[in-house]
Amino acid sequence: MSGSLKDTLDYYYNEMDGSPMLENYHRRHGTESAVILTVFDDERADLILDYLRPRIEDKIVVEIGAGIGLLACHLASVAKRVYAIEVDPCWTSCFLAVLFAKKPKNLTFIFGLADEVPPLYADVAIFCTHSGHEAMYRAASRFAPEVIDVYAEVALKAGESA
């Protein structure tokens, strides 16, 4: 598949929305996915990085629900090390394009369910999603003493409900 990241994402949104194959995958693995990325461009990733910088700089970070790995690449520019965990195979092709273009050496991408990943030590665990906050928080809590629900914090600061 050729074209921009936006074109690739649009293709996957169209192909995977309501896909029985994807629904069967998630049912088999006991996972959920809305097939909606929260971080899908460099501008959004940079805004989140600016927000998180004082809390992650020179620290080991685990990102739960890393999607295509774009935010993880940005986080790795200031963090000591980043582990990005993603369970949804829907993003694999898109994530490969991002990793080939941007992956820094201090970023490790892990495909699988965060609850089943062997324990990693981290200073901070983050997730940035529109839904599933309780499950994401539980999974993130396995990896670090500080957990940041980025979407909820930013939404609450803006006066929205999380």
PDB file of N, CA and C in Angstrom, residues 27-102:
ATOM      1  N   ARG A  27     -13.140 -10.870  19.966  1.00  0.00           N
ATOM      2  CA  ARG A  27     -13.923 -11.810  20.772  1.00  0.00           C
ATOM      3  C   ARG A  27     -13.029 -12.976  21.241  1.00  0.00           C
ATOM      4  N   ARG A  28     -12.218 -13.528  20.327  1.00  0.00           N
ATOM      5  CA  ARG A  28     -11.301 -14.626  20.650  1.00  0.00           C
ATOM      6  C   ARG A  28     -10.294 -14.245  21.724  1.00  0.00           C
ATOM      7  N   HIS A  29      -9.831 -12.997  21.683  1.00  0.00           N
ATOM      8  CA  HIS A  29      -8.781 -12.558  22.601  1.00  0.00           C
ATOM      9  C   HIS A  29      -9.322 -11.830  23.831  1.00  0.00           C
ATOM     10  N   GLY A  30     -10.635 -11.632  23.869  1.00  0.00           N
ATOM     11  CA  GLY A  30     -11.226 -10.946  25.015  1.00  0.00           C
ATOM     12  C   GLY A  30     -10.808  -9.500  25.117  1.00  0.00           C
ATOM     13  N   THR A  31     -10.637  -8.858  23.966  1.00  0.00           N
ATOM     14  CA  THR A  31     -10.209  -7.457  23.929  1.00  0.00           C
ATOM     15  C   THR A  31     -11.290  -6.618  23.254  1.00  0.00           C
ATOM     16  N   GLU A  32     -11.161  -5.319  23.403  1.00  0.00           N
ATOM     17  CA  GLU A  32     -12.073  -4.386  22.754  1.00  0.00           C
ATOM     18  C   GLU A  32     -11.255  -3.359  21.992  1.00  0.00           C
ATOM     19  N   SER A  33     -11.835  -2.882  20.912  1.00  0.00           N
ATOM     20  CA  SER A  33     -11.209  -1.791  20.180  1.00  0.00           C
ATOM     21  C   SER A  33     -12.280  -1.070  19.403  1.00  0.00           C
ATOM     22  N   ALA A  34     -12.275   0.241  19.514  1.00  0.00           N
ATOM     23  CA  ALA A  34     -13.231   1.047  18.766  1.00  0.00           C
ATOM     24  C   ALA A  34     -12.707   1.324  17.357  1.00  0.00           C
ATOM     25  N   VAL A  35     -11.495   0.902  17.049  1.00  0.00           N
ATOM     26  CA  VAL A  35     -10.835   1.157  15.765  1.00  0.00           C
ATOM     27  C   VAL A  35     -10.856   2.658  15.460  1.00  0.00           C
ATOM     28  N   ILE A  36     -10.555   3.434  16.503  1.00  0.00           N
ATOM     29  CA  ILE A  36     -10.455   4.885  16.359  1.00  0.00           C
ATOM     30  C   ILE A  36      -9.164   5.314  17.048  1.00  0.00           C
ATOM     31  N   LEU A  37      -8.277   5.915  16.303  1.00  0.00           N
ATOM     32  CA  LEU A  37      -7.025   6.391  16.892  1.00  0.00           C
ATOM     33  C   LEU A  37      -7.232   7.725  17.588  1.00  0.00           C
ATOM     34  N   THR A  38      -6.629   7.879  18.744  1.00  0.00           N
ATOM     35  CA  THR A  38      -6.653   9.162  19.440  1.00  0.00           C
ATOM     36  C   THR A  38      -5.511  10.042  18.933  1.00  0.00           C
ATOM     37  N   VAL A  39      -4.371   9.420  18.637  1.00  0.00           N
ATOM     38  CA  VAL A  39      -3.200  10.148  18.146  1.00  0.00           C
ATOM     39  C   VAL A  39      -2.901   9.660  16.735  1.00  0.00           C
ATOM     40  N   PHE A  40      -3.138  10.524  15.758  1.00  0.00           N
ATOM     41  CA  PHE A  40      -3.023  10.122  14.358  1.00  0.00           C
ATOM     42  C   PHE A  40      -2.184  11.080  13.513  1.00  0.00           C
ATOM     43  N   ASP A  41      -1.626  12.130  14.140  1.00  0.00           N
ATOM     44  CA  ASP A  41      -0.751  13.022  13.381  1.00  0.00           C
ATOM     45  C   ASP A  41       0.304  13.628  14.306  1.00  0.00           C
ATOM     46  N   ASP A  42       1.365  14.144  13.705  1.00  0.00           N
ATOM     47  CA  ASP A  42       2.485  14.698  14.472  1.00  0.00           C
ATOM     48  C   ASP A  42       2.072  15.899  15.315  1.00  0.00           C
ATOM     49  N   GLU A  43       1.163  16.710  14.823  1.00  0.00           N
ATOM     50  CA  GLU A  43       0.734  17.896  15.572  1.00  0.00           C
ATOM     51  C   GLU A  43       0.107  17.499  16.904  1.00  0.00           C
ATOM     52  N   ARG A  44      -0.791  16.525  16.881  1.00  0.00           N
ATOM     53  CA  ARG A  44      -1.446  16.060  18.109  1.00  0.00           C
ATOM     54  C   ARG A  44      -0.415  15.402  19.037  1.00  0.00           C
ATOM     55  N   ALA A  45       0.484  14.599  18.461  1.00  0.00           N
ATOM     56  CA  ALA A  45       1.518  13.949  19.269  1.00  0.00           C
ATOM     57  C   ALA A  45       2.418  14.987  19.941  1.00  0.00           C
ATOM     58  N   ASP A  46       2.772  16.045  19.226  1.00  0.00           N
ATOM     59  CA  ASP A  46       3.599  17.107  19.805  1.00  0.00           C
ATOM     60  C   ASP A  46       2.883  17.833  20.938  1.00  0.00           C
ATOM     61  N   LEU A  47       1.585  18.093  20.786  1.00  0.00           N
ATOM     62  CA  LEU A  47       0.817  18.751  21.846  1.00  0.00           C
ATOM     63  C   LEU A  47       0.795  17.892  23.117  1.00  0.00           C
ATOM     64  N   ILE A  48       0.596  16.596  22.942  1.00  0.00           N
ATOM     65  CA  ILE A  48       0.584  15.691  24.087  1.00  0.00           C
ATOM     66  C   ILE A  48       1.973  15.609  24.707  1.00  0.00           C
ATOM     67  N   LEU A  49       3.009  15.548  23.878  1.00  0.00           N
ATOM     68  CA  LEU A  49       4.380  15.525  24.395  1.00  0.00           C
ATOM     69  C   LEU A  49       4.658  16.776  25.217  1.00  0.00           C
ATOM     70  N   ASP A  50       4.277  17.948  24.727  1.00  0.00           N
ATOM     71  CA  ASP A  50       4.489  19.191  25.475  1.00  0.00           C
ATOM     72  C   ASP A  50       3.788  19.136  26.832  1.00  0.00           C
ATOM     73  N   TYR A  51       2.583  18.578  26.843  1.00  0.00           N
ATOM     74  CA  TYR A  51       1.815  18.452  28.081  1.00  0.00           C
ATOM     75  C   TYR A  51       2.502  17.497  29.070  1.00  0.00           C
ATOM     76  N   LEU A  52       3.045  16.389  28.556  1.00  0.00           N
ATOM     77  CA  LEU A  52       3.638  15.358  29.412  1.00  0.00           C
ATOM     78  C   LEU A  52       5.108  15.572  29.750  1.00  0.00           C
ATOM     79  N   ARG A  53       5.791  16.390  28.998  1.00  0.00           N
ATOM     80  CA  ARG A  53       7.250  16.533  29.121  1.00  0.00           C
ATOM     81  C   ARG A  53       7.750  16.614  30.567  1.00  0.00           C
ATOM     82  N   PRO A  54       7.218  17.474  31.422  1.00  0.00           N
ATOM     83  CA  PRO A  54       7.772  17.562  32.779  1.00  0.00           C
ATOM     84  C   PRO A  54       7.615  16.270  33.589  1.00  0.00           C
ATOM     85  N   ARG A  55       6.681  15.424  33.206  1.00  0.00           N
ATOM     86  CA  ARG A  55       6.404  14.203  33.964  1.00  0.00           C
ATOM     87  C   ARG A  55       7.107  12.965  33.395  1.00  0.00           C
ATOM     88  N   ILE A  56       7.642  13.074  32.168  1.00  0.00           N
ATOM     89  CA  ILE A  56       8.270  11.895  31.552  1.00  0.00           C
ATOM     90  C   ILE A  56       9.730  12.090  31.158  1.00  0.00           C
ATOM     91  N   GLU A  57      10.200  13.313  31.195  1.00  0.00           N
ATOM     92  CA  GLU A  57      11.574  13.577  30.741  1.00  0.00           C
ATOM     93  C   GLU A  57      12.582  12.737  31.523  1.00  0.00           C
ATOM     94  N   ASP A  58      13.449  12.035  30.785  1.00  0.00           N
ATOM     95  CA  ASP A  58      14.499  11.179  31.345  1.00  0.00           C
ATOM     96  C   ASP A  58      13.958  10.027  32.203  1.00  0.00           C
ATOM     97  N   LYS A  59      12.710   9.632  31.958  1.00  0.00           N
ATOM     98  CA  LYS A  59      12.101   8.534  32.705  1.00  0.00           C
ATOM     99  C   LYS A  59      11.796   7.369  31.766  1.00  0.00           C
ATOM    100  N   ILE A  60      11.534   6.224  32.372  1.00  0.00           N
ATOM    101  CA  ILE A  60      11.095   5.055  31.608  1.00  0.00           C
ATOM    102  C   ILE A  60       9.573   5.094  31.569  1.00  0.00           C
ATOM    103  N   VAL A  61       9.030   5.003  30.358  1.00  0.00           N
ATOM    104  CA  VAL A  61       7.591   5.177  30.138  1.00  0.00           C
ATOM    105  C   VAL A  61       7.020   3.950  29.441  1.00  0.00           C
ATOM    106  N   VAL A  62       5.834   3.530  29.881  1.00  0.00           N
ATOM    107  CA  VAL A  62       5.073   2.508  29.178  1.00  0.00           C
ATOM    108  C   VAL A  62       3.815   3.184  28.650  1.00  0.00           C
ATOM    109  N   GLU A  63       3.569   3.031  27.349  1.00  0.00           N
ATOM    110  CA  GLU A  63       2.312   3.526  26.774  1.00  0.00           C
ATOM    111  C   GLU A  63       1.429   2.325  26.476  1.00  0.00           C
ATOM    112  N   ILE A  64       0.246   2.310  27.080  1.00  0.00           N
ATOM    113  CA  ILE A  64      -0.732   1.253  26.862  1.00  0.00           C
ATOM    114  C   ILE A  64      -1.679   1.719  25.765  1.00  0.00           C
ATOM    115  N   GLY A  65      -1.931   0.864  24.788  1.00  0.00           N
ATOM    116  CA  GLY A  65      -2.818   1.238  23.686  1.00  0.00           C
ATOM    117  C   GLY A  65      -2.127   2.193  22.731  1.00  0.00           C
ATOM    118  N   ALA A  66      -0.959   1.800  22.263  1.00  0.00           N
ATOM    119  CA  ALA A  66      -0.101   2.695  21.481  1.00  0.00           C
ATOM    120  C   ALA A  66      -0.566   2.936  20.048  1.00  0.00           C
ATOM    121  N   GLY A  67      -1.582   2.215  19.590  1.00  0.00           N
ATOM    122  CA  GLY A  67      -2.071   2.449  18.227  1.00  0.00           C
ATOM    123  C   GLY A  67      -0.980   2.224  17.198  1.00  0.00           C
ATOM    124  N   ILE A  68      -0.715   3.242  16.407  1.00  0.00           N
ATOM    125  CA  ILE A  68       0.289   3.134  15.347  1.00  0.00           C
ATOM    126  C   ILE A  68       1.689   3.505  15.823  1.00  0.00           C
ATOM    127  N   GLY A  69       1.835   3.823  17.110  1.00  0.00           N
ATOM    128  CA  GLY A  69       3.152   4.102  17.672  1.00  0.00           C
ATOM    129  C   GLY A  69       3.627   5.532  17.503  1.00  0.00           C
ATOM    130  N   LEU A  70       2.789   6.392  16.971  1.00  0.00           N
ATOM    131  CA  LEU A  70       3.203   7.771  16.705  1.00  0.00           C
ATOM    132  C   LEU A  70       3.509   8.536  17.992  1.00  0.00           C
ATOM    133  N   LEU A  71       2.609   8.471  18.968  1.00  0.00           N
ATOM    134  CA  LEU A  71       2.863   9.164  20.230  1.00  0.00           C
ATOM    135  C   LEU A  71       4.114   8.588  20.902  1.00  0.00           C
ATOM    136  N   ALA A  72       4.264   7.276  20.869  1.00  0.00           N
ATOM    137  CA  ALA A  72       5.441   6.646  21.485  1.00  0.00           C
ATOM    138  C   ALA A  72       6.733   7.183  20.878  1.00  0.00           C
ATOM    139  N   CYS A  73       6.755   7.387  19.570  1.00  0.00           N
ATOM    140  CA  CYS A  73       7.945   7.944  18.911  1.00  0.00           C
ATOM    141  C   CYS A  73       8.246   9.340  19.440  1.00  0.00           C
ATOM    142  N   HIS A  74       7.209  10.137  19.625  1.00  0.00           N
ATOM    143  CA  HIS A  74       7.400  11.495  20.154  1.00  0.00           C
ATOM    144  C   HIS A  74       7.840  11.453  21.614  1.00  0.00           C
ATOM    145  N   LEU A  75       7.228  10.579  22.408  1.00  0.00           N
ATOM    146  CA  LEU A  75       7.610  10.461  23.820  1.00  0.00           C
ATOM    147  C   LEU A  75       9.077  10.069  23.953  1.00  0.00           C
ATOM    148  N   ALA A  76       9.528   9.202  23.067  1.00  0.00           N
ATOM    149  CA  ALA A  76      10.913   8.722  23.118  1.00  0.00           C
ATOM    150  C   ALA A  76      11.931   9.830  22.859  1.00  0.00           C
ATOM    151  N   SER A  77      11.488  10.947  22.318  1.00  0.00           N
ATOM    152  CA  SER A  77      12.426  12.052  22.084  1.00  0.00           C
ATOM    153  C   SER A  77      12.863  12.720  23.385  1.00  0.00           C
ATOM    154  N   VAL A  78      12.104  12.512  24.483  1.00  0.00           N
ATOM    155  CA  VAL A  78      12.488  13.101  25.772  1.00  0.00           C
ATOM    156  C   VAL A  78      12.608  12.068  26.889  1.00  0.00           C
ATOM    157  N   ALA A  79      11.962  10.927  26.740  1.00  0.00           N
ATOM    158  CA  ALA A  79      12.020   9.890  27.777  1.00  0.00           C
ATOM    159  C   ALA A  79      13.326   9.107  27.655  1.00  0.00           C
ATOM    160  N   LYS A  80      13.717   8.495  28.749  1.00  0.00           N
ATOM    161  CA  LYS A  80      14.912   7.640  28.729  1.00  0.00           C
ATOM    162  C   LYS A  80      14.654   6.398  27.876  1.00  0.00           C
ATOM    163  N   ARG A  81      13.481   5.783  28.038  1.00  0.00           N
ATOM    164  CA  ARG A  81      13.085   4.593  27.283  1.00  0.00           C
ATOM    165  C   ARG A  81      11.577   4.576  27.241  1.00  0.00           C
ATOM    166  N   VAL A  82      11.018   4.074  26.123  1.00  0.00           N
ATOM    167  CA  VAL A  82       9.571   3.942  25.980  1.00  0.00           C
ATOM    168  C   VAL A  82       9.256   2.522  25.516  1.00  0.00           C
ATOM    169  N   TYR A  83       8.298   1.909  26.207  1.00  0.00           N
ATOM    170  CA  TYR A  83       7.712   0.634  25.794  1.00  0.00           C
ATOM    171  C   TYR A  83       6.290   0.942  25.351  1.00  0.00           C
ATOM    172  N   ALA A  84       5.981   0.607  24.117  1.00  0.00           N
ATOM    173  CA  ALA A  84       4.648   0.867  23.569  1.00  0.00           C
ATOM    174  C   ALA A  84       3.941  -0.471  23.380  1.00  0.00           C
ATOM    175  N   ILE A  85       2.753  -0.610  23.988  1.00  0.00           N
ATOM    176  CA  ILE A  85       2.012  -1.871  23.924  1.00  0.00           C
ATOM    177  C   ILE A  85       0.703  -1.638  23.173  1.00  0.00           C
ATOM    178  N   GLU A  86       0.442  -2.491  22.179  1.00  0.00           N
ATOM    179  CA  GLU A  86      -0.792  -2.396  21.385  1.00  0.00           C
ATOM    180  C   GLU A  86      -1.318  -3.795  21.122  1.00  0.00           C
ATOM    181  N   VAL A  87      -2.620  -3.978  21.286  1.00  0.00           N
ATOM    182  CA  VAL A  87      -3.243  -5.287  21.104  1.00  0.00           C
ATOM    183  C   VAL A  87      -3.952  -5.433  19.758  1.00  0.00           C
ATOM    184  N   ASP A  88      -4.279  -4.328  19.105  1.00  0.00           N
ATOM    185  CA  ASP A  88      -5.121  -4.391  17.902  1.00  0.00           C
ATOM    186  C   ASP A  88      -4.287  -4.547  16.631  1.00  0.00           C
ATOM    187  N   PRO A  89      -4.415  -5.694  15.942  1.00  0.00           N
ATOM    188  CA  PRO A  89      -3.637  -5.912  14.724  1.00  0.00           C
ATOM    189  C   PRO A  89      -4.064  -5.000  13.585  1.00  0.00           C
ATOM    190  N   CYS A  90      -5.192  -4.336  13.740  1.00  0.00           N
ATOM    191  CA  CYS A  90      -5.689  -3.429  12.705  1.00  0.00           C
ATOM    192  C   CYS A  90      -4.643  -2.367  12.340  1.00  0.00           C
ATOM    193  N   TRP A  91      -3.845  -1.972  13.325  1.00  0.00           N
ATOM    194  CA  TRP A  91      -2.905  -0.873  13.101  1.00  0.00           C
ATOM    195  C   TRP A  91      -1.535  -1.315  12.608  1.00  0.00           C
ATOM    196  N   THR A  92      -1.329  -2.610  12.414  1.00  0.00           N
ATOM    197  CA  THR A  92       0.007  -3.120  12.103  1.00  0.00           C
ATOM    198  C   THR A  92       0.645  -2.471  10.883  1.00  0.00           C
ATOM    199  N   SER A  93      -0.053  -2.408   9.760  1.00  0.00           N
ATOM    200  CA  SER A  93       0.544  -1.815   8.557  1.00  0.00           C
ATOM    201  C   SER A  93       0.850  -0.342   8.754  1.00  0.00           C
ATOM    202  N   CYS A  94      -0.078   0.369   9.379  1.00  0.00           N
ATOM    203  CA  CYS A  94       0.142   1.799   9.624  1.00  0.00           C
ATOM    204  C   CYS A  94       1.316   1.989  10.572  1.00  0.00           C
ATOM    205  N   PHE A  95       1.363   1.158  11.595  1.00  0.00           N
ATOM    206  CA  PHE A  95       2.412   1.273  12.597  1.00  0.00           C
ATOM    207  C   PHE A  95       3.774   0.979  11.983  1.00  0.00           C
ATOM    208  N   LEU A  96       3.831   0.019  11.057  1.00  0.00           N
ATOM    209  CA  LEU A  96       5.105  -0.262  10.387  1.00  0.00           C
ATOM    210  C   LEU A  96       5.610   0.947   9.622  1.00  0.00           C
ATOM    211  N   ALA A  97       4.710   1.638   8.946  1.00  0.00           N
ATOM    212  CA  ALA A  97       5.104   2.835   8.195  1.00  0.00           C
ATOM    213  C   ALA A  97       5.666   3.891   9.139  1.00  0.00           C
ATOM    214  N   VAL A  98       5.025   4.084  10.297  1.00  0.00           N
ATOM    215  CA  VAL A  98       5.500   5.068  11.269  1.00  0.00           C
ATOM    216  C   VAL A  98       6.854   4.638  11.827  1.00  0.00           C
ATOM    217  N   LEU A  99       6.984   3.361  12.169  1.00  0.00           N
ATOM    218  CA  LEU A  99       8.241   2.902  12.753  1.00  0.00           C
ATOM    219  C   LEU A  99       9.406   3.000  11.779  1.00  0.00           C
ATOM    220  N   PHE A 100       9.167   2.649  10.527  1.00  0.00           N
ATOM    221  CA  PHE A 100      10.245   2.784   9.541  1.00  0.00           C
ATOM    222  C   PHE A 100      10.679   4.239   9.417  1.00  0.00           C
ATOM    223  N   ALA A 101       9.720   5.136   9.464  1.00  0.00           N
ATOM    224  CA  ALA A 101      10.031   6.554   9.267  1.00  0.00           C
ATOM    225  C   ALA A 101      10.577   7.227  10.521  1.00  0.00           C
ATOM    226  N   LYS A 102      10.121   6.811  11.725  1.00  0.00           N
ATOM    227  CA  LYS A 102      10.395   7.619  12.908  1.00  0.00           C
ATOM    228  C   LYS A 102      10.957   6.899  14.120  1.00  0.00           C
TER     229      LYS A 102
END
